[in-house]
Every structure is written in structure tokens, then in C-alpha cells.
Coordinates of C-alpha atoms and ligand atoms in Angstrom, one line a residue:
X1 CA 6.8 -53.9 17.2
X2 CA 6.4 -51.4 20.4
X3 CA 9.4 -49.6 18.5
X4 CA 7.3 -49.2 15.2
X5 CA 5.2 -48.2 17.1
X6 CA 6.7 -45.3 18.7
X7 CA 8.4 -44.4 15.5
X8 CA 5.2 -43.9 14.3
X9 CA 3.8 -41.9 16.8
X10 CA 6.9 -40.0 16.3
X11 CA 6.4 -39.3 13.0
X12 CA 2.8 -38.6 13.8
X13 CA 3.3 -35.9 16.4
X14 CA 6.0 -34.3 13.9
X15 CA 3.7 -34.1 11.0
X16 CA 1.0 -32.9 13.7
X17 CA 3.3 -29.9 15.4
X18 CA 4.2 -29.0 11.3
X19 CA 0.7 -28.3 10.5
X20 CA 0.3 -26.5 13.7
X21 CA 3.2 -24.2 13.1
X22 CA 1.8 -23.1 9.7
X23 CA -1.8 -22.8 11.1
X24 CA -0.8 -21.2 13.9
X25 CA 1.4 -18.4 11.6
X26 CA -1.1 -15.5 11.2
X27 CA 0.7 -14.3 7.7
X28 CA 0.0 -18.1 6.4
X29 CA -3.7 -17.7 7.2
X30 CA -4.1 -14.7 6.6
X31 CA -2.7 -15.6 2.3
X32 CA -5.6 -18.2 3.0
X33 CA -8.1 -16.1 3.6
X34 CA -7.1 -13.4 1.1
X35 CA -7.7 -15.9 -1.4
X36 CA -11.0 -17.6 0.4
X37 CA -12.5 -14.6 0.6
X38 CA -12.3 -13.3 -2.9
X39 CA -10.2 -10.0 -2.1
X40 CA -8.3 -11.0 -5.3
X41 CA -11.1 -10.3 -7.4
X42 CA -10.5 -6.8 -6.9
X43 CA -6.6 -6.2 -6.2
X44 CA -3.4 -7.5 -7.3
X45 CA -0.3 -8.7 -5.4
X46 CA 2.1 -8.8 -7.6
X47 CA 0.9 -9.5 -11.2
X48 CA -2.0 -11.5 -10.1
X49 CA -5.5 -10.5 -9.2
X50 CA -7.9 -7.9 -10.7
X51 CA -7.5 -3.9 -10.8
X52 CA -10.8 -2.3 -9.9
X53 CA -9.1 -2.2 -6.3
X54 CA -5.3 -0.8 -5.6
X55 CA -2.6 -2.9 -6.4
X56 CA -1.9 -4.4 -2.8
X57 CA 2.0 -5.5 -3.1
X58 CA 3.9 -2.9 -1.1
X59 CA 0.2 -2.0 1.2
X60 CA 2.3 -3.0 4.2
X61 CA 5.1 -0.3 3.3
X62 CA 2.4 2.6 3.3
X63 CA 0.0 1.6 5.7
X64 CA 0.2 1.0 9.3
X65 CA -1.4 -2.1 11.1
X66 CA -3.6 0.3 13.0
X67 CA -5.1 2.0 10.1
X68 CA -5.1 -1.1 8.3
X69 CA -7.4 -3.1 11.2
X70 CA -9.8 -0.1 11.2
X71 CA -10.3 -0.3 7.5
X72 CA -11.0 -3.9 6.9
X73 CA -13.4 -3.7 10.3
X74 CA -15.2 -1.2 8.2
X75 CA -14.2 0.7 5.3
X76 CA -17.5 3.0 4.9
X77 CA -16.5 4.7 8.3
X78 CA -13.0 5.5 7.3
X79 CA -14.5 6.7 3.6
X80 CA -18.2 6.9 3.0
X81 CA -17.7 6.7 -0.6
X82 CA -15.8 3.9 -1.1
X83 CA -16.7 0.5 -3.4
X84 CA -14.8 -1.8 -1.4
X85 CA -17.3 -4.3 0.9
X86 CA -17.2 -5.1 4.5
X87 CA -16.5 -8.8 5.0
X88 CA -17.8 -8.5 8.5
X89 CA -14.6 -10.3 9.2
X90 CA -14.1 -12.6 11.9
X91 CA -12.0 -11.7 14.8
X92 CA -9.1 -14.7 13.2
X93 CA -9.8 -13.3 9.5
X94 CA -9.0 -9.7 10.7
X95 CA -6.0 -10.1 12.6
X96 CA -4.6 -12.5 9.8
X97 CA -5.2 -10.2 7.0
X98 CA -3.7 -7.6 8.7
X99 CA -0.8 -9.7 9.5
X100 CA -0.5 -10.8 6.0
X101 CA -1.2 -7.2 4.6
X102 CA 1.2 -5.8 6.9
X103 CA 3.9 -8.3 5.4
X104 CA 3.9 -6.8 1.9
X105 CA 6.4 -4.4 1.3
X106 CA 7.1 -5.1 -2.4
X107 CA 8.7 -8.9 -2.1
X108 CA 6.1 -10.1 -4.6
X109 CA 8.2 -8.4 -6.9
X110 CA 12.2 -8.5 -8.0
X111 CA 13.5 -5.2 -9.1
X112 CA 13.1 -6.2 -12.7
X113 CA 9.4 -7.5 -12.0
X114 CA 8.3 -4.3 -11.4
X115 CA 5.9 -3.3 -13.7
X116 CA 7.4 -0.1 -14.2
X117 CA 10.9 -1.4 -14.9
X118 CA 9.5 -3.6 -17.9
X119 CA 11.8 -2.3 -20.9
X120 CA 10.6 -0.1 -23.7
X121 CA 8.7 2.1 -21.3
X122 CA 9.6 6.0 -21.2
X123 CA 9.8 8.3 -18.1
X124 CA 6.6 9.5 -18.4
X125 CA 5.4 6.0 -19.0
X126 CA 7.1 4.3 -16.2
X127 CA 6.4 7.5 -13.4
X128 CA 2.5 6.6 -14.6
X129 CA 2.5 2.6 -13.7
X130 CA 4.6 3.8 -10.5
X131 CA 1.9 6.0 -9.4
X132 CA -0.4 3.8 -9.9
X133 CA 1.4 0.4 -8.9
X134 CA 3.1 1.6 -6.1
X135 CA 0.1 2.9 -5.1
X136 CA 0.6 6.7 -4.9
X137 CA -2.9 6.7 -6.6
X138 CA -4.4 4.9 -3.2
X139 CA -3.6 8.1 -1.4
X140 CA -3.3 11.1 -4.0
X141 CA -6.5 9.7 -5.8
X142 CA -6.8 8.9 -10.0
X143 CA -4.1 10.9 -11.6
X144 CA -3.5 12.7 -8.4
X145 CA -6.5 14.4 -8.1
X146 CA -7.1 13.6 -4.2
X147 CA -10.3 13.3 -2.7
X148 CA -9.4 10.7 -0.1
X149 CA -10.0 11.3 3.6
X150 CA -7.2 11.8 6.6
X151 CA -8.0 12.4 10.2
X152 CA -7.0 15.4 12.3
X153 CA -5.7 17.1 8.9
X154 CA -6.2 20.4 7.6
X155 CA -9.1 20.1 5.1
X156 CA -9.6 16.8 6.4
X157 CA -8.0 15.3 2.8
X158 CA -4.2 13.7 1.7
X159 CA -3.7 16.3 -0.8
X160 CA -4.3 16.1 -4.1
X161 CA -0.9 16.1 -6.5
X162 CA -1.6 18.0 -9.8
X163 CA -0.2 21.5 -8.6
X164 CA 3.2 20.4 -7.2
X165 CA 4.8 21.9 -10.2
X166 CA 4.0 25.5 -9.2
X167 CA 5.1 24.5 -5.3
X168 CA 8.0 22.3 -5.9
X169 CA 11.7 22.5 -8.0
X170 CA 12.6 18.8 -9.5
X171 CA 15.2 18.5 -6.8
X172 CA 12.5 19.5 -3.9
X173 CA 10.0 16.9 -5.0
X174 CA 12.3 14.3 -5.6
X175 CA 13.4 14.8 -1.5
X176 CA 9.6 15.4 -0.5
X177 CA 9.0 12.0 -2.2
X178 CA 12.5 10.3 -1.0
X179 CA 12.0 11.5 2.6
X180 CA 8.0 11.4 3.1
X181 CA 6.3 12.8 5.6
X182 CA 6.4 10.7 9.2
X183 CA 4.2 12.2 10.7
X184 CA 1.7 15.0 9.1
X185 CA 0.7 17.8 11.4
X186 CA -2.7 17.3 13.5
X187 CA -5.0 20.0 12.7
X188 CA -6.0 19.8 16.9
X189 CA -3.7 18.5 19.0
X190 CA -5.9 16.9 21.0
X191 CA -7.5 14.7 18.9
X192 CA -5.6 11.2 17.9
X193 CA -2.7 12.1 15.2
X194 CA -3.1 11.6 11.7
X195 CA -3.3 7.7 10.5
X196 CA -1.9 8.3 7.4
X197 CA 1.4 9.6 6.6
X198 CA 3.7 10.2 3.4
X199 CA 5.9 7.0 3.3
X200 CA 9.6 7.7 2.7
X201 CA 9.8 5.7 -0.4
X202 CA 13.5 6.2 -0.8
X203 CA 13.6 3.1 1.3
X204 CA 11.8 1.0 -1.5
X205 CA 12.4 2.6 -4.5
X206 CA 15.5 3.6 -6.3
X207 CA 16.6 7.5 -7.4
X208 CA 16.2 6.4 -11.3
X209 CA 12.5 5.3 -10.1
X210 CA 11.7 8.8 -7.8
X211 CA 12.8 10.9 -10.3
X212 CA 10.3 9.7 -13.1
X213 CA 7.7 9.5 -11.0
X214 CA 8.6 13.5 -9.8
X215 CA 8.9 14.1 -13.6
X216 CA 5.6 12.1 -14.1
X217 CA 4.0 14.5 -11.2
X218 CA 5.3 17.7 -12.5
X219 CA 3.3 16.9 -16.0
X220 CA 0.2 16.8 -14.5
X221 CA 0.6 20.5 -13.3
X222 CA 0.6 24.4 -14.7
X223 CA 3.9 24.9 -16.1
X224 CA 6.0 27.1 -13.3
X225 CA 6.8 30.6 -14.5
X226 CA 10.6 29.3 -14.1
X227 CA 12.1 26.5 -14.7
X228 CA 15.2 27.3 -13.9
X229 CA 16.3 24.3 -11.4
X230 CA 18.1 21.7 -13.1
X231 CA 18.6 18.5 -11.5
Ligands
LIG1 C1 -15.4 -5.2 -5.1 C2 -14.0 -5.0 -5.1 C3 -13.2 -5.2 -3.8 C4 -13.1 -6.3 -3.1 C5 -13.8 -7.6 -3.3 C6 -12.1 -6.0 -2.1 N1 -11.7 -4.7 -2.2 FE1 -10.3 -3.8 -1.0 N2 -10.6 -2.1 -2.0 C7 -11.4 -1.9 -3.1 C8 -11.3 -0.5 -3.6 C9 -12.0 0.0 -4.8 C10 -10.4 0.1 -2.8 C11 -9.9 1.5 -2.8 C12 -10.6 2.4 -1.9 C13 -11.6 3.2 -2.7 O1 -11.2 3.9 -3.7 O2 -12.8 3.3 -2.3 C14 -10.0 -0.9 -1.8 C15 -9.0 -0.6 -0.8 C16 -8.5 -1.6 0.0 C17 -7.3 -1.4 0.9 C18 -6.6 -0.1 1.1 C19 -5.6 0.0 0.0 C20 -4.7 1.2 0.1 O3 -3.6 1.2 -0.3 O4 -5.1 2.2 0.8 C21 -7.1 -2.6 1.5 C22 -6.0 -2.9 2.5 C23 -8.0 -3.6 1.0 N3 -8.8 -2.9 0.1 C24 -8.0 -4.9 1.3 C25 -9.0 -5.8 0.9 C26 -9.2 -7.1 1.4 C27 -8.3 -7.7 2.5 C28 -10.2 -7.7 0.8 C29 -10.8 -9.0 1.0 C30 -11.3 -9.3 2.3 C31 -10.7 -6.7 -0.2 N4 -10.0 -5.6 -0.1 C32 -11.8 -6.9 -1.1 C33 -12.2 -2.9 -3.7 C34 -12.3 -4.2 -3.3
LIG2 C1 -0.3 6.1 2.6 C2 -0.7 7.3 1.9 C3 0.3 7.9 0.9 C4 0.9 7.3 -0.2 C5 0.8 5.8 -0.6 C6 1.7 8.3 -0.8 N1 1.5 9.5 -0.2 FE1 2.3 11.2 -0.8 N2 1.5 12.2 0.8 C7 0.7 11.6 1.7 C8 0.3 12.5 2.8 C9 -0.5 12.3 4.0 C10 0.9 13.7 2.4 C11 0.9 15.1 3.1 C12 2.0 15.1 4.1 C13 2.1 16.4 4.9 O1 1.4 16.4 5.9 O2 2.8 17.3 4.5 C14 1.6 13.5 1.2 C15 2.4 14.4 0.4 C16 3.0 14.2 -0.8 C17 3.6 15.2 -1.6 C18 3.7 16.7 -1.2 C19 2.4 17.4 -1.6 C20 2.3 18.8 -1.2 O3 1.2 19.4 -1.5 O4 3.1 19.3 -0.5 C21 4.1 14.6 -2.7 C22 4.8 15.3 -3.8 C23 3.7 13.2 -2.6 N3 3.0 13.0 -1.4 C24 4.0 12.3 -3.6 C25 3.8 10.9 -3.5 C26 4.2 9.9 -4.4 C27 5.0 10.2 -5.7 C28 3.8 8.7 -4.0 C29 4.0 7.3 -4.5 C30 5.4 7.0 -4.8 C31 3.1 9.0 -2.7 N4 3.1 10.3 -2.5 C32 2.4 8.0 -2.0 C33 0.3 10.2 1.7 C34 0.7 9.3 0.8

């Protein structure tokens, strides 16, 4: 009897220290609140939530934590414009979304899942969804018109994309978009550097993926007066 007894508490204290591990794992909450708090209305991980909002499944790839926690505390101070709420998060919901934010770097999807590897699709096509997807377009603005804000830049803007073509061969925007951009220049050096940077996407995507999204880049612009690079 005193041994069921134990064994039972045993089991108790096992179940107990299980739920603890899983409440206590800031990513775990943070997918809770994510979904409690209605962000899915407005952006996808993966294939599943709504689009008026960037896709969110590789936000932890192009964002850092730092930029991220200033955002979510309050979006209209980072970008006046923008349609996305404040939550007036709790201290907990803050530090697990950006935990759980931070985590996504494109897992949600297999290679093959991507919605740009989908078959049928050309180039063009395909660069497109990346742009978007990927979520070039939450930096370099709709079609790569710009208009979102950096700090300490130039111009005080990520730059817009639709005149690469007369700046750029093939094989120079395919590095520039390989390699990123670690750290952009601060406009005065002493003021905090730049929050957001060019991610060096050759680290997520492959060449055959780069090089239609270049291709899909260099169609937005003025046709250069030579086209001489091949690639
Ligand atoms: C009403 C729609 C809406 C809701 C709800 C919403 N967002 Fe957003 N969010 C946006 C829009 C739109 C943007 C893009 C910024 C812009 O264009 O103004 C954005 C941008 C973001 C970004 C930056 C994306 C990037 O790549 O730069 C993050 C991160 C984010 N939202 C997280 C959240 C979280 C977490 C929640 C829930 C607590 C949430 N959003 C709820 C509309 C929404
Ligand atoms: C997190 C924000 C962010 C995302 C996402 C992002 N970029 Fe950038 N990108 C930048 C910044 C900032 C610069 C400017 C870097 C510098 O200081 O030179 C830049 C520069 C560039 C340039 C060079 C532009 C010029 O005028 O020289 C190209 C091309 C480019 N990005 C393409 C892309 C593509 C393609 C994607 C998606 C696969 C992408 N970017 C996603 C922030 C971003």
C-alpha cells in the first residue's frame, strides 16, 4: 500500500516536472501565444495563417532578437505607418514571442514545401513567390519599391529594389543576394548601428532559388544599356 503509494507520487511528480519543462520552454509558449493572441489572422508560418501581414516562416533568419523585441513592444515607433497593432504585450508574451519568432528560420517548410518550388511554376513566377515568401518584400517593400524605415542609414530607408538592373550584372546580384550585407554602414558613427541588415540568404536558399529571384529583380528595372554579362 505505502509502495502504491509512492509509485504514485512518483508518477505524479514526473507528470508534474513534464508540464513544467514545456511551460517553462519560452519557444513552446511563445507558439501558444502566437496562436492566443490572433497574430495568425494576419501572417503565415508555413502555409497556415492569413497574408495581409508577411509570411513569418524564416522571420528568425532576417531579423535579430533585438530588433524583433523593439517591434512587438511597439511597432508605430519603429514605423509610423504601419497596420500591424500593439498587443501591449506582457513582459512573458514578449520574451516568448520573441523566442518563438527567433526560432523560425524556414523549418516549417521542406525544400519541396516551399511555395516557390511547387512544380509548373517559371522563373519569373517562382523569383515572385520568393520575394514575397521569403520575405524580401518585408524589407524592399511591395514589388521592391522600398519605403520601409532603417536606423543610422543614409536616407534613413532599406533601399528600394526596382533599379538594380542598371547597378548590378546577373552574377553581381546573385553574390549581393548570396552574401548579404552584415552589417550596413551607419550614417553617424555615434549613433547605435543599423538594426537591420541584408541577410546572406545563401545560407537558406539554394543557387537555382537566388538566381530566379535575381532574374525576378532584374525585371522590375530599366533595361541596362548592356547586357553583356552572362552567367
Ligand atoms: C491586423 C493584422 C496584423 C496582426 C493581427 C498582427 N500583425 Fe504583425 N504585421 C502586420 C503587418 C501588415 C506587418 C508588416 C509591416 C507593415 O507593412 O506595416 C507586420 C509585421 C510583423 C513583423 C515583422 C515582419 C518582418 O519580416 O519584418 C512581425 C515579427 C510581426 N508582425 C509579428 C506579429 C505578432 C507576433 C503578432 C501577434 C501578437 C502580429 N504580428 C499580429 C499585420 C499584423
Ligand atoms: C531584414 C531585411 C532584409 C531582407 C529580408 C532582405 N533584405 Fe535585401 N537589403 C537589406 C538592406 C538593409 C540592404 C542594404 C545593405 C547595405 O547597406 O548595402 C539590402 C540590400 C539589398 C540589395 C542591394 C541593393 C542595392 O541598392 O545595392 C539587393 C539586391 C537585395 N537586398 C536583395 C534582397 C533579396 C532578393 C531578398 C530576399 C531573398 C532580400 N534582399 C531580403 C535588407 C533586407
Amino acid at each position: 500500500m505505502v509502495k502504491k503509494t509512492l509509485i504514485g507520487f512518483g508518477l505524479l511528480m514526473a507528470v508534474l516536472s513534464a508540464c513544467q519543462t514545456v511551460s517553462q520552454d519560452p519557444v513552446t509558449r511563445g507558439d501558444v501565444y502566437f496562436h492566443a493572441l490572433g497574430c495568425m489572422q494576419c501572417h503565415q508560418i508555413g502555409d497556415q495563417g492569413g497574408t495581409w501581414g508577411p509570411n513569418l516562416t524564416f522571420i528568425g533568419f532576417r531579423k535579430s532578437p533585438e530588433w524583433l523585441t523593439l517591434w512587438l513592444k511597439s511597432p508605430h515607433s519603429w514605423n509610423q505607418k504601419t497596420v500591424m497593432p500593439n498587443f501591449h504585450l506582457s513582459q512573458d508574451e514578449l520574451t516568448s514571442l520573441v523566442a518563438y519568432l527567433s526560432a523560425q528560420k524556414g523549418q516549417a517548410w521542406t525544400d519541396a514545401e516551399r511555395p516557390w518550388n511547387k512544380p509548373g511554376l517559371t522563373a519569373l513566377e517562382r523569383g515572385h513567390i520568393l520575394f514575397n515568401k521569403a520575405g524580401c518584400v518585408a524589407c524592399h517593400g511591395q514589388d521592391g519599391r522600398g519605403g520601409y524605415p532603417n536606423n543610422n542609414v543614409v536616407g534613413g530607408q532599406i533601399p528600394g529594389l526596382t533599379q538594380v538592373s542598371l547597378g548590378y550584372s546577373r552574377k553581381e546580384l546573385i553574390r549581393k543576394i548570396t552574401n548579404g550585407v552584415p552589417q550596413p554602414a551607419p550614417a553617424d558613427p555615434n549613433k547605435p548601428l543599423p538594426m537591420i541588415f541584408m541577410p546572406s540568404w545563401g545560407k537558406v536558399l539554394s543557387q537555382s532559388e537566388i538566381s530566379d529571384v535575381a532574374d525576378y529583380l532584374l525585371s522590375l528595372g530599366p533595361k541596362p544599356s548592356s547586357s553583356a554579362d552572362s552567367f
